[in-house]
mmCIF file of C-alpha atoms and ligand atoms in Angstrom:
data_model
loop_
_atom_site.group_PDB
_atom_site.id
_atom_site.type_symbol
_atom_site.label_atom_id
_atom_site.label_comp_id
_atom_site.label_asym_id
_atom_site.label_seq_id
_atom_site.Cartn_x
_atom_site.Cartn_y
_atom_site.Cartn_z
ATOM 1 C CA MET S 1 -20.433 55.457 -29.003
ATOM 2 C CA LYS S 2 -17.899 52.669 -29.233
ATOM 3 C CA ILE S 3 -17.165 52.910 -25.608
ATOM 4 C CA HIS S 4 -20.671 53.286 -24.637
ATOM 5 C CA ALA S 5 -21.476 49.801 -26.336
ATOM 6 C CA THR S 6 -18.489 48.383 -24.275
ATOM 7 C CA LYS S 7 -19.931 49.629 -20.937
ATOM 8 C CA THR S 8 -23.152 48.159 -22.000
ATOM 9 C CA ILE S 9 -21.306 45.058 -22.678
ATOM 10 C CA LEU S 10 -19.463 44.868 -19.548
ATOM 11 C CA LEU S 11 -22.714 45.775 -17.309
ATOM 12 C CA VAL S 12 -24.572 43.122 -18.975
ATOM 13 C CA CYS S 13 -22.260 40.464 -18.519
ATOM 14 C CA GLY S 14 -21.327 41.493 -15.330
ATOM 15 C CA LEU S 15 -25.243 41.135 -14.274
ATOM 16 C CA VAL S 16 -25.076 37.769 -16.016
ATOM 17 C CA LEU S 17 -22.419 36.844 -13.673
ATOM 18 C CA LEU S 18 -23.782 38.130 -10.481
ATOM 19 C CA THR S 19 -27.401 36.276 -11.465
ATOM 20 C CA SER S 20 -25.677 33.088 -12.257
ATOM 21 C CA ALA S 21 -23.377 33.318 -9.034
ATOM 22 C CA VAL S 22 -26.852 33.725 -6.765
ATOM 23 C CA ALA S 23 -28.275 30.954 -8.667
ATOM 24 C CA ARG S 24 -25.143 28.794 -8.016
ATOM 25 C CA ALA S 25 -25.502 29.515 -4.246
ATOM 26 C CA GLU S 26 -24.713 25.122 -3.639
ATOM 27 C CA LEU S 27 -25.591 23.583 -0.564
ATOM 28 C CA LYS S 28 -21.979 22.656 1.078
ATOM 29 C CA VAL S 29 -21.944 18.898 1.737
ATOM 30 C CA VAL S 30 -19.106 17.100 3.230
ATOM 31 C CA ALA S 31 -19.062 13.432 3.202
ATOM 32 C CA THR S 32 -17.007 11.391 5.602
ATOM 33 C CA LEU S 33 -16.723 8.354 3.056
ATOM 34 C CA SER S 34 -16.058 8.360 -0.707
ATOM 35 C CA ASP S 35 -19.167 5.861 -1.239
ATOM 36 C CA LEU S 36 -21.372 8.552 0.663
ATOM 37 C CA GLY S 37 -19.660 11.510 -1.408
ATOM 38 C CA TRP S 38 -20.364 9.768 -4.377
ATOM 39 C CA ILE S 39 -24.177 9.062 -3.820
ATOM 40 C CA ALA S 40 -24.053 12.906 -2.696
ATOM 41 C CA GLU S 41 -22.804 13.901 -5.793
ATOM 42 C CA GLN S 42 -25.552 11.682 -7.751
ATOM 43 C CA VAL S 43 -28.297 13.167 -5.604
ATOM 44 C CA GLY S 44 -27.174 16.781 -5.107
ATOM 45 C CA GLY S 45 -26.068 17.559 -9.242
ATOM 46 C CA ASP S 46 -25.088 20.912 -9.443
ATOM 47 C CA ASP S 47 -27.180 22.248 -6.387
ATOM 48 C CA VAL S 48 -24.329 20.914 -4.122
ATOM 49 C CA ASP S 49 -20.460 21.183 -3.483
ATOM 50 C CA VAL S 50 -19.561 17.971 -2.298
ATOM 51 C CA THR S 51 -16.158 17.044 -0.437
ATOM 52 C CA THR S 52 -15.201 13.925 1.051
ATOM 53 C CA LEU S 53 -13.198 13.286 4.240
ATOM 54 C CA CYS S 54 -12.008 9.709 3.781
ATOM 55 C CA PRO S 55 -10.371 8.820 0.620
ATOM 56 C CA GLY S 56 -11.508 5.727 -1.032
ATOM 57 C CA HIS S 57 -8.068 3.844 -0.303
ATOM 58 C CA GLN S 58 -8.210 4.467 3.277
ATOM 59 C CA ASP S 59 -9.568 2.085 5.771
ATOM 60 C CA PRO S 60 -12.338 4.323 7.528
ATOM 61 C CA HIS S 61 -11.855 2.729 10.591
ATOM 62 C CA TYR S 62 -8.656 4.555 11.060
ATOM 63 C CA LEU S 63 -8.423 8.382 9.450
ATOM 64 C CA PRO S 64 -5.680 10.237 10.943
ATOM 65 C CA ALA S 65 -8.210 13.647 12.088
ATOM 66 C CA LYS S 66 -5.714 16.581 10.327
ATOM 67 C CA PRO S 67 -6.856 20.507 10.762
ATOM 68 C CA SER S 68 -7.141 20.236 7.159
ATOM 69 C CA LEU S 69 -10.160 18.001 7.580
ATOM 70 C CA THR S 70 -11.580 20.139 10.299
ATOM 71 C CA ARG S 71 -11.597 23.437 7.646
ATOM 72 C CA LYS S 72 -13.315 21.326 5.197
ATOM 73 C CA LEU S 73 -16.270 20.627 8.184
ATOM 74 C CA LYS S 74 -16.200 24.568 9.112
ATOM 75 C CA LYS S 75 -17.927 25.563 5.936
ATOM 76 C CA ALA S 76 -20.208 22.580 5.824
ATOM 77 C CA ASP S 77 -23.962 23.447 5.268
ATOM 78 C CA MET S 78 -24.726 19.421 5.677
ATOM 79 C CA LEU S 79 -22.181 16.700 6.973
ATOM 80 C CA VAL S 80 -23.332 12.939 5.655
ATOM 81 C CA TYR S 81 -21.872 10.212 7.698
ATOM 82 C CA ASN S 82 -21.983 6.554 8.007
ATOM 83 C CA GLY S 83 -22.672 6.150 11.844
ATOM 84 C CA LEU S 84 -22.605 2.851 13.810
ATOM 85 C CA GLU S 85 -19.608 4.137 15.261
ATOM 86 C CA LEU S 86 -17.725 3.549 11.980
ATOM 87 C CA GLU S 87 -16.015 7.200 11.922
ATOM 88 C CA VAL S 88 -15.854 7.244 15.839
ATOM 89 C CA GLY S 89 -11.622 7.242 16.168
ATOM 90 C CA TRP S 90 -12.237 10.715 14.328
ATOM 91 C CA LEU S 91 -15.350 12.352 13.506
ATOM 92 C CA PRO S 92 -16.384 13.617 16.882
ATOM 93 C CA LEU S 93 -12.739 15.341 17.332
ATOM 94 C CA LEU S 94 -13.561 17.087 13.557
ATOM 95 C CA ILE S 95 -17.108 18.063 14.837
ATOM 96 C CA LYS S 96 -16.153 19.339 18.202
ATOM 97 C CA SER S 97 -12.876 21.641 16.525
ATOM 98 C CA ALA S 98 -14.961 22.934 13.473
ATOM 99 C CA ARG S 99 -17.520 24.359 15.750
ATOM 100 C CA ASN S 100 -19.783 24.691 12.793
ATOM 101 C CA ARG S 101 -23.448 24.909 14.398
ATOM 102 C CA ASN S 102 -24.711 23.722 11.296
ATOM 103 C CA VAL S 103 -23.394 20.170 11.572
ATOM 104 C CA LYS S 104 -23.445 19.625 14.953
ATOM 105 C CA ALA S 105 -25.277 16.573 16.813
ATOM 106 C CA GLY S 106 -29.371 16.712 16.580
ATOM 107 C CA SER S 107 -29.083 19.482 13.926
ATOM 108 C CA ARG S 108 -30.685 19.158 10.702
ATOM 109 C CA GLY S 109 -27.714 19.159 9.236
ATOM 110 C CA GLU S 110 -26.247 16.071 10.298
ATOM 111 C CA LEU S 111 -27.316 12.768 8.627
ATOM 112 C CA ASP S 112 -25.989 9.763 10.294
ATOM 113 C CA CYS S 113 -26.855 7.461 7.154
ATOM 114 C CA SER S 114 -27.399 4.127 8.718
ATOM 115 C CA GLN S 115 -30.910 5.130 9.449
ATOM 116 C CA ALA S 116 -31.547 3.986 5.933
ATOM 117 C CA ALA S 117 -30.124 0.509 6.729
ATOM 118 C CA GLU S 118 -33.423 -1.592 7.742
ATOM 119 C CA HIS S 119 -31.614 -4.439 9.277
ATOM 120 C CA ILE S 120 -27.948 -4.066 11.046
ATOM 121 C CA LEU S 121 -25.914 -7.392 10.687
ATOM 122 C CA ASP S 122 -23.841 -8.797 13.419
ATOM 123 C CA VAL S 123 -24.948 -6.629 16.576
ATOM 124 C CA PRO S 124 -23.344 -8.045 19.508
ATOM 125 C CA THR S 125 -24.998 -9.651 22.340
ATOM 126 C CA GLY S 126 -24.644 -9.444 25.570
ATOM 127 C CA GLN S 127 -22.127 -7.401 27.321
ATOM 128 C CA VAL S 128 -19.944 -5.529 24.363
ATOM 129 C CA ASP S 129 -16.309 -4.820 25.848
ATOM 130 C CA ARG S 130 -13.256 -4.556 23.872
ATOM 131 C CA SER S 131 -12.171 -8.476 24.228
ATOM 132 C CA LYS S 132 -15.074 -8.615 21.377
ATOM 133 C CA GLY S 133 -12.878 -6.203 19.425
ATOM 134 C CA ASP S 134 -12.440 -2.805 19.194
ATOM 135 C CA ILE S 135 -14.897 -1.708 16.600
ATOM 136 C CA HIS S 136 -18.202 -2.752 15.322
ATOM 137 C CA PRO S 137 -19.672 -2.403 19.021
ATOM 138 C CA HIS S 138 -23.261 -1.486 17.425
ATOM 139 C CA GLY S 139 -23.606 -3.885 14.658
ATOM 140 C CA ASN S 140 -21.556 -4.281 11.503
ATOM 141 C CA PRO S 141 -21.320 -0.813 10.099
ATOM 142 C CA HIS S 142 -20.610 -1.500 6.431
ATOM 143 C CA TYR S 143 -23.842 -1.584 4.964
ATOM 144 C CA LEU S 144 -22.856 0.837 2.164
ATOM 145 C CA LEU S 145 -21.957 -2.864 0.398
ATOM 146 C CA ASP S 146 -25.724 -3.901 -0.177
ATOM 147 C CA PRO S 147 -26.345 -1.722 -2.889
ATOM 148 C CA ARG S 148 -30.023 -1.914 -1.963
ATOM 149 C CA ILE S 149 -29.410 -0.202 0.890
ATOM 150 C CA GLY S 150 -26.966 2.480 -1.028
ATOM 151 C CA VAL S 151 -30.148 3.055 -2.897
ATOM 152 C CA SER S 152 -32.277 3.875 0.282
ATOM 153 C CA VAL S 153 -29.521 5.985 1.559
ATOM 154 C CA ALA S 154 -29.748 8.281 -1.494
ATOM 155 C CA ARG S 155 -33.630 8.477 -0.438
ATOM 156 C CA LEU S 156 -33.007 9.836 2.682
ATOM 157 C CA MET S 157 -30.460 12.319 1.530
ATOM 158 C CA ALA S 158 -32.317 13.401 -0.912
ATOM 159 C CA GLU S 159 -34.815 14.171 1.669
ATOM 160 C CA ARG S 160 -32.819 15.977 4.131
ATOM 161 C CA MET S 161 -31.256 18.436 0.996
ATOM 162 C CA ALA S 162 -34.763 19.010 -0.088
ATOM 163 C CA GLU S 163 -35.832 20.406 3.873
ATOM 164 C CA LEU S 164 -32.481 22.331 3.864
ATOM 165 C CA ASP S 165 -32.481 23.570 0.255
ATOM 166 C CA PRO S 166 -36.454 23.708 -0.378
ATOM 167 C CA ASP S 167 -35.646 25.698 -3.809
ATOM 168 C CA ALA S 168 -34.137 22.630 -5.218
ATOM 169 C CA ALA S 169 -36.393 19.790 -3.497
ATOM 170 C CA ASP S 170 -38.151 18.266 -6.721
ATOM 171 C CA ARG S 171 -34.688 17.790 -8.367
ATOM 172 C CA TYR S 172 -33.033 16.082 -5.281
ATOM 173 C CA LEU S 173 -35.985 13.865 -4.908
ATOM 174 C CA ALA S 174 -35.975 13.505 -8.846
ATOM 175 C CA ARG S 175 -31.907 12.645 -8.842
ATOM 176 C CA ALA S 176 -32.637 10.191 -6.171
ATOM 177 C CA GLU S 177 -34.877 8.218 -8.078
ATOM 178 C CA GLU S 178 -32.829 8.302 -11.403
ATOM 179 C CA PHE S 179 -29.843 6.614 -9.258
ATOM 180 C CA ALA S 180 -32.720 4.337 -7.746
ATOM 181 C CA ALA S 181 -33.303 3.016 -11.221
ATOM 182 C CA ARG S 182 -29.507 3.085 -12.284
ATOM 183 C CA VAL S 183 -29.026 0.854 -9.472
ATOM 184 C CA GLU S 184 -31.920 -1.265 -9.527
ATOM 185 C CA ALA S 185 -31.404 -2.106 -13.188
ATOM 186 C CA ARG S 186 -27.928 -3.827 -12.171
ATOM 187 C CA LEU S 187 -28.890 -5.453 -9.476
ATOM 188 C CA PRO S 188 -29.947 -8.873 -11.355
ATOM 189 C CA VAL S 189 -26.861 -8.585 -13.384
ATOM 190 C CA TRP S 190 -24.883 -8.818 -10.684
ATOM 191 C CA GLN S 191 -26.762 -11.414 -8.699
ATOM 192 C CA ASP S 192 -26.748 -13.600 -11.798
ATOM 193 C CA LYS S 193 -22.922 -13.060 -12.509
ATOM 194 C CA VAL S 194 -22.249 -14.412 -8.791
ATOM 195 C CA ARG S 195 -25.109 -17.226 -8.533
ATOM 196 C CA ALA S 196 -22.668 -19.215 -10.795
ATOM 197 C CA VAL S 197 -20.265 -19.640 -7.933
ATOM 198 C CA ALA S 198 -22.451 -19.245 -4.588
ATOM 199 C CA ASP S 199 -21.286 -22.951 -3.859
ATOM 200 C CA CYS S 200 -17.939 -21.932 -3.012
ATOM 201 C CA PRO S 201 -17.681 -20.792 0.101
ATOM 202 C CA LEU S 202 -14.948 -18.120 1.367
ATOM 203 C CA ILE S 203 -12.977 -16.598 3.856
ATOM 204 C CA VAL S 204 -13.016 -13.152 4.650
ATOM 205 C CA TYR S 205 -10.009 -10.516 6.353
ATOM 206 C CA HIS S 206 -12.101 -8.270 8.418
ATOM 207 C CA GLN S 207 -15.956 -8.370 8.822
ATOM 208 C CA HIS S 208 -16.371 -5.683 5.831
ATOM 209 C CA TRP S 209 -18.477 -7.828 3.680
ATOM 210 C CA GLU S 210 -21.408 -9.420 5.576
ATOM 211 C CA TYR S 211 -23.802 -6.936 3.717
ATOM 212 C CA LEU S 212 -22.474 -7.876 0.140
ATOM 213 C CA LEU S 213 -22.295 -11.725 0.835
ATOM 214 C CA HIS S 214 -25.680 -11.665 2.439
ATOM 215 C CA TRP S 215 -27.238 -9.931 -0.233
ATOM 216 C CA LEU S 216 -25.384 -11.820 -2.367
ATOM 217 C CA GLY S 217 -26.141 -15.432 -1.040
ATOM 218 C CA LEU S 218 -22.225 -16.241 -0.958
ATOM 219 C CA GLU S 219 -21.433 -18.209 2.448
ATOM 220 C CA ASN S 220 -18.270 -16.632 4.725
ATOM 221 C CA ILE S 221 -17.009 -19.811 6.587
ATOM 222 C CA GLY S 222 -14.319 -17.432 8.922
ATOM 223 C CA SER S 223 -12.585 -14.335 9.386
ATOM 224 C CA ILE S 224 -8.602 -14.159 9.294
ATOM 225 C CA GLU S 225 -9.266 -11.232 11.730
ATOM 226 C CA HIS S 226 -10.873 -13.055 14.524
ATOM 227 C CA ARG S 227 -11.983 -9.977 16.284
ATOM 228 C CA PRO S 228 -12.943 -7.197 14.067
ATOM 229 C CA GLY S 229 -9.747 -4.489 14.819
ATOM 230 C CA ILE S 230 -7.243 -6.362 16.416
ATOM 231 C CA ASN S 231 -4.465 -8.389 14.401
ATOM 232 C CA PRO S 232 -5.311 -12.405 14.556
ATOM 233 C CA SER S 233 -2.952 -14.432 16.953
ATOM 234 C CA PRO S 234 -0.818 -17.205 15.225
ATOM 235 C CA GLN S 235 -3.135 -19.875 16.701
ATOM 236 C CA HIS S 236 -6.325 -18.148 15.181
ATOM 237 C CA VAL S 237 -4.531 -17.798 11.385
ATOM 238 C CA GLU S 238 -3.369 -21.904 11.753
ATOM 239 C CA ASP S 239 -7.213 -22.641 12.885
ATOM 240 C CA ILE S 240 -8.863 -20.620 9.747
ATOM 241 C CA THR S 241 -6.040 -22.139 7.420
ATOM 242 C CA ARG S 242 -6.829 -25.245 8.317
ATOM 243 C CA LEU S 243 -10.537 -25.010 7.576
ATOM 244 C CA GLY S 244 -9.961 -23.360 4.280
ATOM 245 C CA ARG S 245 -7.732 -26.406 3.434
ATOM 246 C CA ARG S 246 -10.489 -28.801 3.833
ATOM 247 C CA GLN S 247 -12.772 -26.953 1.372
ATOM 248 C CA ASP S 248 -13.106 -28.852 -2.230
ATOM 249 C CA CYS S 249 -13.409 -24.911 -3.022
ATOM 250 C CA VAL S 250 -12.481 -21.836 -0.964
ATOM 251 C CA TYR S 251 -10.908 -18.145 -1.883
ATOM 252 C CA VAL S 252 -10.064 -15.148 0.592
ATOM 253 C CA ILE S 253 -11.617 -12.105 0.245
ATOM 254 C CA ALA S 254 -9.548 -8.571 1.884
ATOM 255 C CA ALA S 255 -9.787 -4.850 1.830
ATOM 256 C CA SER S 256 -7.121 -3.020 -0.181
ATOM 257 C CA TRP S 257 -5.911 -1.572 3.237
ATOM 258 C CA ASP S 258 -6.341 -5.171 5.285
ATOM 259 C CA ASN S 259 -3.223 -6.482 5.812
ATOM 260 C CA ARG S 260 -1.859 -7.951 2.890
ATOM 261 C CA LYS S 261 1.199 -9.799 4.622
ATOM 262 C CA ILE S 262 -1.205 -11.697 6.753
ATOM 263 C CA ALA S 263 -4.214 -11.963 3.957
ATOM 264 C CA ASN S 264 -1.416 -13.688 2.052
ATOM 265 C CA ARG S 265 0.433 -15.954 4.026
ATOM 266 C CA ALA S 266 -3.166 -17.209 4.892
ATOM 267 C CA ALA S 267 -4.366 -17.942 1.681
ATOM 268 C CA GLU S 268 -1.252 -19.092 0.643
ATOM 269 C CA ARG S 269 -0.777 -22.008 3.483
ATOM 270 C CA MET S 270 -4.377 -22.701 2.279
ATOM 271 C CA SER S 271 -3.732 -22.454 -1.484
ATOM 272 C CA ALA S 272 -6.681 -20.573 -1.927
ATOM 273 C CA PRO S 273 -6.622 -17.471 -4.038
ATOM 274 C CA LEU S 274 -6.623 -13.939 -2.656
ATOM 275 C CA ALA S 275 -8.909 -11.480 -3.868
ATOM 276 C CA ILE S 276 -8.223 -7.981 -3.079
ATOM 277 C CA LEU S 277 -11.794 -5.944 -3.306
ATOM 278 C CA PRO S 278 -12.769 -2.212 -3.296
ATOM 279 C CA GLY S 279 -14.081 -1.716 0.310
ATOM 280 C CA ALA S 280 -15.056 1.586 -1.074
ATOM 281 C CA VAL S 281 -15.541 3.973 -4.065
ATOM 282 C CA GLY S 282 -12.017 5.067 -5.400
ATOM 283 C CA ALA S 283 -10.289 1.904 -3.434
ATOM 284 C CA VAL S 284 -8.788 0.842 -6.493
ATOM 285 C CA ASP S 285 -8.636 2.978 -9.879
ATOM 286 C CA GLU S 286 -11.648 0.470 -11.599
ATOM 287 C CA ALA S 287 -14.026 1.648 -8.566
ATOM 288 C CA VAL S 288 -14.614 4.674 -10.067
ATOM 289 C CA GLY S 289 -17.871 5.204 -9.046
ATOM 290 C CA TYR S 290 -20.481 2.927 -6.619
ATOM 291 C CA ILE S 291 -21.906 1.396 -9.629
ATOM 292 C CA GLU S 292 -18.814 0.208 -10.975
ATOM 293 C CA MET S 293 -17.355 -0.538 -7.603
ATOM 294 C CA PHE S 294 -19.757 -3.628 -7.661
ATOM 295 C CA ASP S 295 -19.020 -4.807 -11.368
ATOM 296 C CA PHE S 296 -15.754 -4.820 -10.566
ATOM 297 C CA ILE S 297 -16.466 -6.629 -7.000
ATOM 298 C CA CYS S 298 -18.684 -8.969 -8.800
ATOM 299 C CA ASP S 299 -16.488 -9.897 -11.799
ATOM 300 C CA ARG S 300 -13.546 -10.603 -8.894
ATOM 301 C CA LEU S 301 -15.739 -12.966 -6.725
ATOM 302 C CA VAL S 302 -16.467 -15.175 -9.945
ATOM 303 C CA ALA S 303 -12.784 -15.216 -11.112
ATOM 304 C CA ALA S 304 -11.658 -16.275 -7.459
ATOM 305 C CA ALA S 305 -14.396 -19.004 -6.817
ATOM 306 C CA VAL S 306 -13.257 -20.597 -10.117
ATOM 307 C CA ALA S 307 -9.474 -20.092 -9.192
ATOM 308 C CA GLY S 308 -10.236 -21.521 -6.133
ATOM 309 C CA ASP S 309 -12.112 -24.547 -7.350
ATOM 310 C CA ARG S 310 -9.885 -27.656 -6.034
ATOM 311 C CA LEU S 311 -12.172 -30.254 -7.562
ATOM 312 C CA GLU S 312 -12.231 -28.586 -11.141
ATOM 313 C CA GLU S 313 -8.433 -28.097 -10.883
ATOM 314 C CA GLY S 314 -7.940 -32.058 -10.201
ATOM 315 C CA GLN S 315 -6.959 -31.031 -6.247
ATOM 316 C CA SER S 316 -9.518 -32.707 -4.550
ATOM 317 C CA GLN S 317 -8.478 -33.660 -1.145
HETATM 318 ZN ZN1 LIG R 1 -15.141 -2.382 9.621
#
């Protein structure tokens, strides 16, 4: 009797495990960037298994195309990527070596998230060649630093996930709207916080922040990196520091992966504070998620502008 009962329990447990395994046939999503991975997790919830290729602390322009990344891509049902050639140095190689028809160009499993950005900034005019910098040939690809575009990306992902996994379609669409509501509730908080320092211009290291600055109404008066992806000449650094010294209020912003030595030296020479900002989710410990990243960025921008105000400090020239 006891043996029979034990067998029955084992059989029921086995069936439960089998049923849950079938029910949890998650959509395997590979995201190139940590921001996209984080958004995919919000939209996909328990229905997806998300893997991110480029960690948040790594410059996404330059990721070594390692075999371990190819292996991740081999198993993917869906690939979400930034596009606008941000990942051009490594993603095409990974796609080619993964030989996964789910994510090859033109398949329903590959999603270029730049489709969600209505307006691409800094689109070059005239002939594009390497003399204008070796990255950003199709315009500025860093649109994820405008949280409103992040919301559009979430909705785009939800639609595609719903198409690939129709049984969970309603859940994807509902989660995207939940995410949108969370971000949209924070938008006025971020904007109000930064508005107080909007009259203090800033200098960027790389043109990584254009969407952020455009959204927040902040003025960028120059880049330390004269052309995207190319180290600045001493003459350009001299010109930009001279420009910085002439301002009543100024500060410098750079991503954690930018050339800290050059950024530091330029900021010191213009007696301006340097704010290191997270260029992606996970780039600094505080940027644990997409929303927390903007909380941190806005706090840092305000602190840097206050520290960079020479009039208030009695340093007017
Ligand atoms: Zn860039």
